[in-house]
């Protein structure tokens, strides 16, 4: 022990040096911000801390990386009267947290235990650290979050449980976390969200439960989360949303359900989400939307339904009360039948409509314009539109100062080039039944074969182009 007590004594005599080596493994660094010293160790064992006698009066941070601390109990850190605020114990082979493991650190604000093998946690592990604000347990091996584990952490703000093997949250798992704002449960093995699981988290703002295996969400799963703003459920196995499931989430702004297996939107699935601005349902298997499927989404601005399996799509899902909806993503579906009820009301907020990568050969563009008169840009690249409709629609929207795109880059020039090409190809196909392959169409004689009809069509948009 004398080995590292000596340099400290020297330090005391010579005045405080910025960095002092205690041993080969540990050093004390004075923090430039003036909030105290940092004790930084690596590759030490539990034994080291048991025998540690240097005063921690001025130490606000202790860090141990690559250490060997298999079990942490109330004697692991036998420090009296310290003011340590931050404790980092990363990559230190921790497997077990016992009762009162950190109870000597009564001033602790931040506790980082990531990249260990923690799989055994006593329900009193976090007792006596009532001032804790951040707890990072990510990259461990926790399987069940037991009742009352965090019940003394009344001011905890951030709880990170990412990358464990959590498959079950006991009913009182989050008891006491009345001030928690951020909860991370990404990359775990949850298959359901149970009845009122989050009921204690009345101040939660952000909830991440991505990359799990959630199939089932209990109708009352989100009870009490009235302050939640962001809910991320991407990359799970959700195939069904029950009615009013999200109803308690009256402050939710962003709901992300990408990469799930939802096939149908039920009536009132999202009812109650009166603050929601962004709804991501892309990368699912959606084929249909029941009547009133999106009812209640009065603040919605962006609705993303791209990369689903729609064939028939009715734009009447955009209801009158969705009067803030500005962007509708419908690309990468199989839509060949886009319908609009001519009796439905005007919808004045929609500015952008993406229908690229679908299978449209006809579009009632006049009705589209009537119903959505504030449109600014419409994307149609990679559909099955023919020359006539493309040119007519282009000219129609041009008069209304609406941009219509037939190519991915959406440049005026490439759009007109693309139309010209399609029209020439069509003309060739119609006039030369023997020339059907693209190869011959791309031959050098295209201009000679253009006929008068095509010329007129091309002339009409070239003319508009110039005005
Ligand atoms: C860690 O300590 C052990 C002995 O306790 C030693 O064998 C090993 O080389 C040390 N590793 C490093 C990276 O210092
Ligand atoms: C832990 O060990 C790895 C590799 O031996 C090294 O890169 C890393 O800096 C060490 N971390 C700490 C906190 O000592
Ligand atoms: C989705 O989650 C699985 C684990 O459930 C993971 O292996 C995969 O990488 C995730 N995919 C994405 C795109 O994040
Ligand atoms: C589209 O969604 C499927 C899952 O439904 C996914 O595998 C694929 O990667 C997605 N495509 C893109 C471009 O994101
Ligand atoms: C599209 O609508 C037609 C007519 O209502 C129906 O016969 C067809 O099954 C629908 N296609 C899909 C994929 O729902
Ligand atoms: C496109 O629609 C046609 C019918 O209009 C259908 O025969 C064809 O299979 C569809 N193609 C794709 C890729 O969905
Ligand atoms: C297109 O959809 C409408 C309403 O969804 C349906 O009445 C019509 O039959 C469908 N047309 C085709 C060709 O599937
Ligand atoms: C065009 O859409 C079809 C399916 O509708 C898809 O298979 C193809 O990859 C798309 N092409 C491009 C260039 O995106
Ligand atoms: C389109 O824009 C031009 C010039 O910016 C303007 O004179 C014209 O009135 C606009 N047309 C419509 C239908 O808004
Ligand atoms: C449009 O394309 C033509 C031919 O490719 C080119 O000469 C012209 O400069 C382009 N104009 C613009 C504005 O990009
Ligand atoms: C030009 O093409 C149209 C169809 O696009 C065809 O009906 C007409 O006969 C063609 N005219 C000539 C002179 O080939």
Coordinates of C-alpha atoms and ligand atoms in Angstrom, one line a residue:
X1 CA 0.0 0.0 0.0
X2 CA 2.8 2.4 0.9
X3 CA 3.6 2.4 -2.8
X4 CA 0.9 4.8 -3.6
X5 CA 0.6 6.6 -0.4
X6 CA 4.0 8.1 -0.8
X7 CA 3.4 10.1 -4.0
X8 CA 0.3 11.6 -2.4
X9 CA 2.4 12.8 0.6
X10 CA 4.9 14.4 -1.8
X11 CA 2.1 16.0 -3.7
X12 CA 0.8 17.6 -0.4
X13 CA 4.2 19.0 0.3
X14 CA 5.0 20.4 -3.1
X15 CA 1.6 21.8 -3.7
X16 CA -1.1 20.4 -6.0
X17 CA 0.2 19.1 -9.3
X18 CA -2.4 18.7 -12.1
X19 CA -1.8 15.0 -12.4
X20 CA -0.5 12.6 -9.7
X21 CA 0.2 9.0 -10.3
X22 CA -0.9 7.0 -7.4
X23 CA 0.1 3.6 -8.8
X24 CA 0.7 2.3 -12.3
X25 CA -3.1 1.8 -12.5
X26 CA -4.5 5.0 -10.9
X27 CA -3.9 8.7 -11.2
X28 CA -5.6 11.8 -9.8
X29 CA -6.2 14.6 -12.1
X30 CA -7.3 18.1 -11.1
X31 CA -10.3 19.2 -13.1
X32 CA -9.8 22.4 -15.0
X33 CA -13.3 23.6 -14.4
X34 CA -12.4 23.7 -10.7
X35 CA -15.1 21.3 -9.5
X36 CA -12.6 18.9 -7.9
X37 CA -10.3 16.0 -8.6
X38 CA -10.8 12.9 -10.8
X39 CA -9.6 9.5 -9.7
X40 CA -8.9 7.5 -12.8
X41 CA -8.1 3.8 -12.6
X42 CA -7.8 0.9 -14.9
X43 CA -7.1 -2.7 -14.5
X44 CA -7.6 -2.8 -10.7
X45 CA -9.6 -5.3 -8.7
X46 CA -12.2 -5.1 -5.9
X47 CA -9.3 -5.5 -3.5
X48 CA -7.8 -2.2 -4.5
X49 CA -10.8 -0.2 -3.4
X50 CA -11.3 -2.1 -0.2
X51 CA -7.9 -1.0 0.9
X52 CA -8.0 2.5 -0.5
X53 CA -7.3 5.1 2.2
X54 CA -6.4 8.3 0.3
X55 CA -8.9 11.1 1.2
X56 CA -11.6 11.6 -1.3
X57 CA -12.5 15.0 0.1
X58 CA -11.8 16.8 -3.2
X59 CA -12.7 14.0 -5.6
X60 CA -15.9 14.5 -7.6
X61 CA -15.3 11.7 -10.2
X62 CA -14.1 8.2 -9.9
X63 CA -13.6 6.1 -13.0
X64 CA -12.6 2.5 -13.3
X65 CA -12.2 0.9 -16.8
X66 CA -11.0 -2.6 -17.7
X67 CA -11.1 -3.4 -14.0
X68 CA -12.2 -6.6 -12.3
X69 CA -15.1 -6.0 -10.1
X70 CA -17.3 -9.1 -10.4
X71 CA -19.5 -8.2 -7.4
X72 CA -20.3 -4.8 -6.0
X73 CA -21.7 -4.8 -2.5
X74 CA -21.7 -2.2 0.3
X75 CA -18.1 -2.9 1.2
X76 CA -16.7 -2.6 -2.3
X77 CA -16.3 1.1 -1.8
X78 CA -15.7 1.7 1.9
X79 CA -15.4 5.4 1.6
X80 CA -16.8 7.6 4.3
X81 CA -18.0 11.2 3.8
X82 CA -17.2 11.7 0.1
X83 CA -18.6 14.1 -2.3
X84 CA -18.2 12.0 -5.4
X85 CA -20.8 13.1 -8.0
X86 CA -19.8 10.8 -10.9
X87 CA -18.9 7.1 -10.9
X88 CA -17.9 5.4 -14.1
X89 CA -17.4 1.6 -13.8
X90 CA -17.2 0.5 -17.5
X91 CA -15.9 -2.7 -19.0
X92 CA -15.1 -4.0 -15.5
X93 CA -16.7 -7.5 -15.6
X94 CA -19.4 -6.6 -13.1
X95 CA -21.9 -9.4 -12.8
X96 CA -23.7 -8.8 -9.6
X97 CA -25.0 -5.8 -7.8
X98 CA -25.9 -6.4 -4.2
X99 CA -27.9 -4.5 -1.6
X100 CA -26.6 -1.0 -1.0
X101 CA -23.8 -1.4 -3.5
X102 CA -23.4 2.4 -3.9
X103 CA -24.7 3.5 -0.5
X104 CA -21.4 5.3 0.4
X105 CA -21.9 7.7 -2.4
X106 CA -24.6 9.8 -1.0
X107 CA -23.8 12.7 -3.3
X108 CA -23.8 10.7 -6.5
X109 CA -25.5 12.3 -9.5
X110 CA -24.3 10.1 -12.4
X111 CA -23.7 6.3 -12.3
X112 CA -22.4 4.6 -15.4
X113 CA -22.2 0.8 -15.5
X114 CA -22.2 0.1 -19.2
X115 CA -20.4 -2.7 -20.9
X116 CA -20.4 -5.1 -18.0
X117 CA -22.1 -8.5 -17.6
X118 CA -24.6 -7.5 -15.0
X119 CA -27.3 -10.1 -14.8
X120 CA -28.0 -10.2 -11.1
X121 CA -29.3 -7.1 -9.4
X122 CA -30.7 -6.8 -5.9
X123 CA -33.8 -4.7 -5.6
X124 CA -31.9 -2.5 -3.1
X125 CA -28.8 -2.1 -5.2
X126 CA -29.5 1.6 -5.8
X127 CA -30.7 2.5 -2.3
X128 CA -29.3 5.6 -0.6
X129 CA -28.3 7.4 -3.8
X130 CA -31.4 9.5 -3.8
X131 CA -29.8 12.4 -5.7
X132 CA -29.0 10.3 -8.8
X133 CA -29.9 12.0 -12.1
X134 CA -28.4 9.6 -14.7
X135 CA -28.2 5.8 -14.5
X136 CA -26.5 4.0 -17.4
X137 CA -26.9 0.2 -17.3
X138 CA -26.6 -0.3 -21.1
X139 CA -24.7 -3.2 -22.7
X140 CA -25.2 -5.6 -19.8
X141 CA -27.1 -8.9 -19.5
X142 CA -30.2 -7.9 -17.5
X143 CA -33.1 -10.2 -18.3
X144 CA -35.8 -9.1 -15.9
X145 CA -36.3 -5.6 -14.5
X146 CA -37.6 -6.4 -11.1
X147 CA -40.1 -4.6 -9.0
X148 CA -39.0 -1.5 -7.1
X149 CA -35.4 -1.6 -8.4
X150 CA -35.4 2.2 -8.9
X151 CA -37.9 3.1 -6.3
X152 CA -35.6 5.4 -4.4
X153 CA -34.5 7.3 -7.5
X154 CA -37.0 10.1 -7.3
X155 CA -35.0 12.7 -9.2
X156 CA -33.6 10.3 -11.8
X157 CA -33.8 12.0 -15.2
X158 CA -32.2 9.4 -17.6
X159 CA -32.4 5.7 -17.4
X160 CA -30.5 3.8 -20.1
X161 CA -31.2 0.1 -20.4
X162 CA -30.2 -0.3 -24.0
X163 CA -28.6 -3.5 -25.2
X164 CA -29.5 -5.9 -22.4
X165 CA -31.6 -9.1 -22.7
X166 CA -34.6 -7.8 -21.0
X167 CA -37.7 -9.9 -21.8
X168 CA -39.8 -8.9 -18.9
X169 CA -40.6 -5.8 -17.0
X170 CA -42.2 -6.6 -13.7
X171 CA -45.4 -4.6 -13.0
X172 CA -43.6 -2.3 -10.5
X173 CA -40.3 -2.1 -12.4
X174 CA -40.5 1.6 -12.8
X175 CA -42.1 2.4 -9.4
X176 CA -40.8 5.7 -8.0
X177 CA -39.4 7.2 -11.1
X178 CA -41.7 10.2 -11.0
X179 CA -39.2 12.6 -12.5
X180 CA -37.8 10.3 -15.2
X181 CA -37.7 12.1 -18.6
X182 CA -35.7 9.7 -20.8
X183 CA -36.1 5.9 -20.9
X184 CA -34.1 3.8 -23.2
X185 CA -35.0 0.1 -23.8
X186 CA -33.6 -0.4 -27.3
X187 CA -32.0 -3.7 -28.4
X188 CA -33.7 -5.9 -25.8
X189 CA -36.0 -8.9 -26.1
X190 CA -39.3 -7.5 -25.0
X191 CA -42.2 -9.3 -26.8
X192 CA -45.1 -7.4 -25.1
X193 CA -45.8 -4.1 -23.5
X194 CA -48.1 -5.0 -20.6
X195 CA -50.9 -3.4 -18.8
X196 CA -49.9 0.0 -17.2
X197 CA -46.2 -0.9 -17.3
X198 CA -45.2 2.8 -17.5
X199 CA -47.9 4.2 -15.1
X200 CA -45.4 5.7 -12.7
X201 CA -43.5 7.7 -15.3
X202 CA -45.8 10.7 -15.3
X203 CA -43.0 13.0 -16.5
X204 CA -41.5 10.9 -19.2
X205 CA -40.7 12.8 -22.4
X206 CA -38.9 10.3 -24.5
X207 CA -39.4 6.5 -24.7
X208 CA -37.2 4.3 -26.9
X209 CA -38.2 0.7 -27.4
X210 CA -36.7 0.0 -30.8
X211 CA -35.1 -3.3 -32.0
X212 CA -37.1 -5.5 -29.7
X213 CA -39.5 -8.2 -30.6
X214 CA -42.8 -6.6 -29.6
X215 CA -45.8 -8.3 -31.0
X216 CA -48.4 -7.2 -28.6
X217 CA -49.2 -3.9 -27.0
X218 CA -51.8 -4.1 -24.2
X219 CA -54.6 -1.6 -24.8
X220 CA -53.6 0.1 -21.5
X221 CA -49.8 -0.1 -21.9
X222 CA -49.3 3.7 -22.2
X223 CA -51.6 4.8 -19.3
X224 CA -50.4 7.9 -17.5
X225 CA -47.8 8.9 -20.1
X226 CA -49.5 12.2 -20.5
X227 CA -46.2 14.2 -20.9
X228 CA -44.6 11.9 -23.4
X229 CA -43.4 13.7 -26.6
X230 CA -41.5 11.0 -28.5
X231 CA -42.2 7.3 -28.8
X232 CA -39.9 5.2 -30.9
X233 CA -41.2 1.6 -31.6
X234 CA -39.2 1.1 -34.8
X235 CA -38.1 -2.4 -35.8
X236 CA -40.4 -4.6 -33.7
X237 CA -42.9 -7.2 -34.8
X238 CA -46.1 -5.3 -34.2
X239 CA -48.8 -6.5 -36.6
X240 CA -51.9 -5.0 -35.1
X241 CA -52.8 -1.8 -33.4
X242 CA -55.8 -1.8 -31.1
X243 CA -58.3 1.0 -31.0
X244 CA -57.4 3.9 -28.7
X245 CA -54.1 2.3 -27.8
X246 CA -52.3 5.6 -27.8
X247 CA -55.1 7.6 -26.3
X248 CA -53.3 8.6 -23.1
X249 CA -50.5 10.2 -25.1
X250 CA -52.1 13.6 -25.5
X251 CA -48.7 15.4 -25.7
X252 CA -47.0 13.0 -28.1
X253 CA -45.4 14.8 -31.1
X254 CA -43.5 12.1 -32.8
X255 CA -44.6 8.4 -33.2
X256 CA -42.4 6.1 -35.1
X257 CA -43.5 2.6 -36.1
X258 CA -41.1 1.8 -38.9
X259 CA -40.0 -1.7 -39.7
X260 CA -43.0 -3.5 -38.1
X261 CA -45.5 -5.8 -39.6
X262 CA -48.7 -3.8 -39.5
X263 CA -51.1 -4.8 -42.3
X264 CA -54.2 -2.7 -41.6
X265 CA -55.0 0.5 -39.8
X266 CA -58.0 -0.1 -37.7
X267 CA -60.7 2.6 -37.0
X268 CA -59.5 5.0 -34.3
X269 CA -56.1 3.4 -34.0
X270 CA -54.5 6.8 -33.3
X271 CA -57.4 8.6 -31.7
X272 CA -56.4 10.8 -28.8
X273 CA -53.0 11.8 -30.3
X274 CA -54.1 15.4 -30.5
X275 CA -50.6 16.9 -30.5
X276 CA -49.0 14.4 -32.9
X277 CA -47.1 16.1 -35.7
X278 CA -45.2 13.2 -37.2
X279 CA -46.4 9.7 -37.8
X280 CA -44.0 7.2 -39.4
X281 CA -45.6 4.0 -40.6
X282 CA -43.2 3.4 -43.5
X283 CA -41.6 -0.1 -44.0
X284 CA -44.6 -2.0 -42.8
X285 CA -47.0 -4.3 -44.7
X286 CA -50.0 -2.0 -45.0
X287 CA -52.6 -2.9 -47.5
X288 CA -55.6 -1.1 -46.2
X289 CA -56.8 1.7 -43.9
X290 CA -60.2 1.3 -42.3
X291 CA -62.6 4.2 -42.4
X292 CA -61.7 6.7 -39.7
X293 CA -58.3 5.0 -39.4
X294 CA -56.6 8.3 -38.9
X295 CA -59.4 10.1 -37.0
X296 CA -58.3 12.4 -34.3
X297 CA -54.9 13.4 -35.7
X298 CA -55.7 17.1 -35.8
X299 CA -52.1 18.3 -35.5
X300 CA -50.5 15.9 -37.9
X301 CA -48.1 17.5 -40.3
X302 CA -46.2 14.6 -41.8
X303 CA -47.7 11.2 -42.6
X304 CA -45.2 8.6 -43.9
X305 CA -46.7 5.5 -45.5
X306 CA -43.9 4.7 -47.9
X307 CA -42.6 1.2 -48.6
X308 CA -45.8 -0.6 -47.7
X309 CA -48.1 -2.9 -49.8
X310 CA -50.9 -0.6 -50.9
X311 CA -52.5 -1.3 -54.3
X312 CA -55.8 0.6 -53.9
X313 CA -55.3 3.9 -52.1
X314 CA -57.9 6.4 -51.3
X315 CA -56.7 9.9 -50.6
X316 CA -59.8 10.4 -48.5
X317 CA -57.8 9.1 -45.5
X318 CA -56.7 12.7 -45.4
X319 CA -59.8 13.9 -43.5
X320 CA -61.1 17.4 -43.1
X321 CA -59.9 17.7 -39.5
X322 CA -56.3 16.9 -40.5
X323 CA -56.0 20.5 -41.5
X324 CA -52.3 20.8 -40.8
X325 CA -51.1 17.9 -42.9
X326 CA -48.4 19.2 -45.2
X327 CA -46.5 16.1 -46.4
X328 CA -47.8 12.7 -47.4
X329 CA -45.3 10.0 -48.3
X330 CA -46.7 7.2 -50.4
X331 CA -43.7 6.2 -52.4
X332 CA -42.6 2.6 -52.8
X333 CA -46.0 0.9 -52.7
X334 CA -47.8 -0.9 -55.5
X335 CA -50.5 1.7 -56.0
X336 CA -52.3 1.3 -59.3
X337 CA -55.6 2.7 -58.2
X338 CA -55.5 6.1 -56.6
X339 CA -59.0 7.3 -55.7
X340 CA -60.4 10.6 -54.5
X341 CA -64.0 11.1 -53.6
X342 CA -65.2 14.1 -55.6
X343 CA -67.7 14.8 -52.9
X344 CA -65.2 15.2 -50.1
X345 CA -64.1 18.6 -48.8
X346 CA -61.2 20.8 -49.9
X347 CA -58.0 20.2 -48.1
X348 CA -55.8 23.3 -48.0
X349 CA -52.7 22.3 -46.1
X350 CA -51.2 19.5 -48.2
X351 CA -48.1 20.8 -50.0
X352 CA -46.1 17.7 -50.9
X353 CA -47.3 14.4 -52.2
X354 CA -44.9 11.6 -53.0
X355 CA -46.3 8.8 -55.2
X356 CA -43.0 7.8 -56.8
X357 CA -42.2 4.1 -57.2
X358 CA -45.7 3.0 -57.6
X359 CA -47.7 1.4 -60.4
X360 CA -49.9 4.3 -61.5
X361 CA -51.0 4.5 -65.1
X362 CA -53.8 6.9 -64.6
X363 CA -54.3 9.9 -62.2
X364 CA -57.3 12.1 -62.0
X365 CA -55.1 15.1 -61.7
X366 CA -57.9 17.7 -62.0
X367 CA -59.8 16.2 -59.1
X368 CA -56.5 15.9 -57.2
X369 CA -55.9 19.6 -57.7
X370 CA -59.5 20.4 -56.7
X371 CA -59.3 18.6 -53.5
X372 CA -55.7 19.7 -52.7
X373 CA -55.4 23.2 -54.1
X374 CA -52.3 24.2 -52.1
X375 CA -50.1 21.6 -53.5
X376 CA -46.6 22.7 -54.4
X377 CA -44.8 19.5 -55.5
X378 CA -46.0 16.1 -56.6
X379 CA -43.6 13.2 -57.2
X380 CA -44.5 10.6 -59.8
X381 CA -41.1 9.1 -60.8
X382 CA -41.0 5.4 -61.6
X383 CA -44.7 4.7 -62.3
X384 CA -46.4 3.4 -65.4
X385 CA -47.7 6.7 -66.8
X386 CA -48.0 7.0 -70.5
X387 CA -47.1 9.9 -72.8
X388 CA -50.5 11.5 -73.0
X389 CA -51.3 11.6 -69.3
X390 CA -47.8 12.7 -68.5
X391 CA -47.8 15.6 -70.9
X392 CA -51.4 16.7 -70.1
X393 CA -50.8 16.5 -66.3
X394 CA -47.5 18.3 -66.6
X395 CA -49.1 21.2 -68.6
X396 CA -52.1 21.3 -66.3
X397 CA -50.0 21.6 -63.1
X398 CA -47.6 24.0 -64.8
X399 CA -50.4 26.5 -65.3
X400 CA -51.1 26.2 -61.6
X401 CA -47.5 26.8 -60.7
X402 CA -47.3 23.3 -59.3
X403 CA -44.1 21.2 -59.8
X404 CA -44.7 17.7 -61.0
X405 CA -41.7 15.4 -61.1
X406 CA -41.3 12.3 -63.3
X407 CA -37.7 11.7 -62.5
X408 CA -35.9 11.1 -59.2
X409 CA -33.9 14.3 -59.3
X410 CA -37.0 16.3 -60.0
X411 CA -35.3 18.8 -62.2
X412 CA -37.3 20.6 -64.8
X413 CA -34.9 19.7 -67.5
X414 CA -34.8 16.0 -66.8
X415 CA -38.6 15.9 -66.5
X416 CA -39.1 17.3 -70.0
X417 CA -36.3 15.0 -71.3
X418 CA -38.0 12.0 -69.7
X419 CA -41.4 12.9 -71.2
X420 CA -39.9 13.4 -74.6
X421 CA -38.3 10.0 -74.4
X422 CA -41.4 8.2 -73.2
X423 CA -43.5 9.9 -76.0
X424 CA -41.0 8.9 -78.7
X425 CA -40.8 5.4 -77.5
X426 CA -44.6 5.1 -77.4
X427 CA -44.9 6.5 -80.9
X428 CA -42.3 4.1 -82.2
X429 CA -44.1 1.2 -80.5
X430 CA -47.4 2.2 -82.0
X431 CA -46.2 2.7 -85.5
X432 CA -43.9 -0.2 -85.8
X433 CA -45.4 -3.3 -84.4
X434 CA -42.2 -5.2 -85.3
X435 CA -40.0 -2.9 -83.2
X436 CA -40.9 -3.7 -79.6
X437 CA -37.6 -4.1 -77.7
X438 CA -36.0 -1.2 -75.9
X439 CA -32.8 -1.8 -77.7
X440 CA -34.2 -1.0 -81.1
X441 CA -36.1 1.9 -79.8
X442 CA -32.9 3.4 -78.6
X443 CA -31.5 3.1 -82.1
X444 CA -30.4 6.1 -84.1
X445 CA -33.5 6.6 -86.2
X446 CA -35.9 7.9 -83.5
X447 CA -36.3 11.4 -84.8
X448 CA -37.1 10.2 -88.3
X449 CA -39.9 8.1 -87.0
X450 CA -41.6 10.7 -84.8
X451 CA -45.0 11.3 -86.1
X452 CA -47.2 14.4 -86.1
X453 CA -49.3 13.5 -83.0
X454 CA -46.2 13.3 -80.9
X455 CA -44.9 16.4 -82.4
X456 CA -48.0 18.3 -81.3
X457 CA -47.8 17.0 -77.8
X458 CA -44.2 17.8 -77.4
X459 CA -44.7 21.2 -79.0
X460 CA -47.4 22.0 -76.4
X461 CA -45.2 21.5 -73.4
X462 CA -42.2 23.0 -75.0
X463 CA -44.3 26.0 -75.7
X464 CA -45.4 26.2 -72.1
X465 CA -41.9 25.8 -71.0
X466 CA -41.0 29.0 -72.8
X467 CA -43.8 31.2 -71.4
Ligands
LIG1 C1 -3.8 -5.9 -15.6 O1 -3.3 -6.5 -14.5 C2 -2.9 -7.8 -14.6 C3 -2.4 -8.3 -13.2 O2 -3.3 -7.8 -12.2 C4 -1.7 -7.9 -15.5 O3 -1.3 -9.2 -15.7 C5 -2.1 -7.3 -16.9 O4 -1.0 -7.2 -17.7 C6 -2.7 -5.9 -16.7 N1 -3.2 -5.4 -17.9 C7 -2.9 -4.2 -18.4 C8 -3.5 -3.8 -19.7 O5 -2.2 -3.4 -17.8
LIG2 C1 -9.4 -0.8 -21.7 O1 -8.6 -1.6 -22.6 C2 -8.6 -1.3 -23.9 C3 -7.8 -2.4 -24.7 O2 -6.9 -3.0 -23.8 C4 -8.1 0.1 -24.1 O3 -8.2 0.4 -25.5 C5 -9.0 1.0 -23.3 O4 -8.4 2.3 -23.4 C6 -9.0 0.6 -21.9 N1 -9.9 1.5 -21.2 C7 -9.7 2.1 -20.0 C8 -10.7 2.9 -19.4 O5 -8.6 1.9 -19.4
LIG3 C1 -33.8 -4.7 -35.9 O1 -33.7 -5.4 -34.7 C2 -32.9 -6.6 -34.8 C3 -33.0 -7.2 -33.4 O2 -34.3 -7.3 -33.0 C4 -31.5 -6.2 -35.1 O3 -30.7 -7.4 -35.3 C5 -31.5 -5.5 -36.4 O4 -30.2 -5.0 -36.7 C6 -32.4 -4.2 -36.4 N1 -32.5 -3.6 -37.6 C7 -32.3 -2.3 -37.8 C8 -32.5 -1.8 -39.2 O5 -32.0 -1.6 -36.9
LIG4 C1 -39.0 -1.7 -47.1 O1 -39.6 -2.5 -46.1 C2 -39.1 -3.8 -45.9 C3 -39.8 -4.4 -44.8 O2 -41.2 -4.4 -45.0 C4 -37.6 -3.7 -45.6 O3 -37.1 -5.0 -45.6 C5 -36.9 -2.9 -46.7 O4 -35.5 -2.8 -46.3 C6 -37.5 -1.6 -46.8 N1 -36.9 -0.8 -47.9 C7 -36.3 0.3 -47.8 C8 -35.7 0.9 -49.0 O5 -36.2 0.8 -46.7
LIG5 C1 -58.7 -3.0 -54.9 O1 -60.1 -2.7 -55.1 C2 -60.8 -3.6 -55.9 C3 -62.2 -3.1 -56.1 O2 -62.7 -2.6 -54.9 C4 -60.8 -5.0 -55.2 O3 -61.4 -5.9 -56.1 C5 -59.4 -5.4 -55.0 O4 -59.3 -6.6 -54.3 C6 -58.6 -4.3 -54.2 N1 -57.2 -4.7 -54.1 C7 -56.6 -4.8 -52.9 C8 -55.2 -5.3 -52.9 O5 -57.2 -4.6 -51.9
LIG6 C1 -49.1 -3.0 -61.9 O1 -50.5 -3.0 -62.2 C2 -50.9 -3.9 -63.1 C3 -52.4 -3.7 -63.3 O2 -52.7 -2.3 -63.5 C4 -50.6 -5.3 -62.6 O3 -51.0 -6.2 -63.6 C5 -49.2 -5.4 -62.3 O4 -48.9 -6.7 -61.7 C6 -48.8 -4.3 -61.3 N1 -47.3 -4.4 -61.1 C7 -46.8 -4.4 -59.9 C8 -45.3 -4.4 -59.8 O5 -47.5 -4.3 -58.9
LIG7 C1 -60.2 1.3 -57.2 O1 -60.6 1.6 -55.9 C2 -62.0 1.9 -55.8 C3 -62.3 2.3 -54.4 O2 -61.3 1.8 -53.5 C4 -62.9 0.8 -56.3 O3 -64.2 1.2 -56.2 C5 -62.5 0.5 -57.7 O4 -63.2 -0.6 -58.1 C6 -61.0 0.2 -57.8 N1 -60.6 0.0 -59.2 C7 -59.8 -1.0 -59.6 C8 -59.5 -1.1 -61.0 O5 -59.4 -1.8 -58.8
LIG8 C1 -39.4 1.2 -59.9 O1 -40.5 0.5 -59.2 C2 -40.4 -0.9 -59.2 C3 -41.6 -1.5 -58.5 O2 -42.7 -0.6 -58.6 C4 -39.1 -1.4 -58.6 O3 -39.0 -2.8 -58.7 C5 -38.0 -0.7 -59.3 O4 -36.8 -1.1 -58.6 C6 -38.1 0.8 -59.3 N1 -37.0 1.4 -60.1 C7 -36.3 2.3 -59.6 C8 -35.3 2.9 -60.6 O5 -36.4 2.8 -58.5
LIG9 C1 -48.1 31.5 -61.4 O1 -46.9 32.3 -61.1 C2 -46.9 33.5 -61.9 C3 -45.6 34.2 -61.7 O2 -45.0 33.8 -60.5 C4 -48.1 34.3 -61.7 O3 -48.2 35.4 -62.5 C5 -49.4 33.5 -61.9 O4 -50.6 34.2 -61.5 C6 -49.4 32.2 -61.1 N1 -50.5 31.4 -61.4 C7 -51.3 30.8 -60.6 C8 -52.4 29.9 -61.1 O5 -51.1 30.9 -59.4
LIG10 C1 -31.1 21.1 -70.3 O1 -30.5 20.0 -71.0 C2 -29.9 20.4 -72.2 C3 -29.5 19.1 -73.0 O2 -29.1 18.1 -72.1 C4 -28.7 21.3 -71.9 O3 -28.1 21.7 -73.1 C5 -29.2 22.5 -71.1 O4 -28.1 23.3 -70.8 C6 -29.9 22.1 -69.9 N1 -30.5 23.2 -69.2 C7 -30.4 23.4 -68.0 C8 -31.0 24.7 -67.4 O5 -29.9 22.6 -67.2
LIG11 C1 -49.1 8.6 -85.3 O1 -49.4 7.9 -84.2 C2 -50.7 7.8 -83.9 C3 -50.9 7.1 -82.5 O2 -50.0 7.7 -81.6 C4 -51.4 6.9 -84.9 O3 -52.8 6.8 -84.7 C5 -51.1 7.6 -86.3 O4 -51.6 6.8 -87.3 C6 -49.7 7.9 -86.5 N1 -49.5 8.6 -87.8 C7 -48.6 8.3 -88.7 C8 -48.5 9.2 -89.9 O5 -47.9 7.4 -88.5

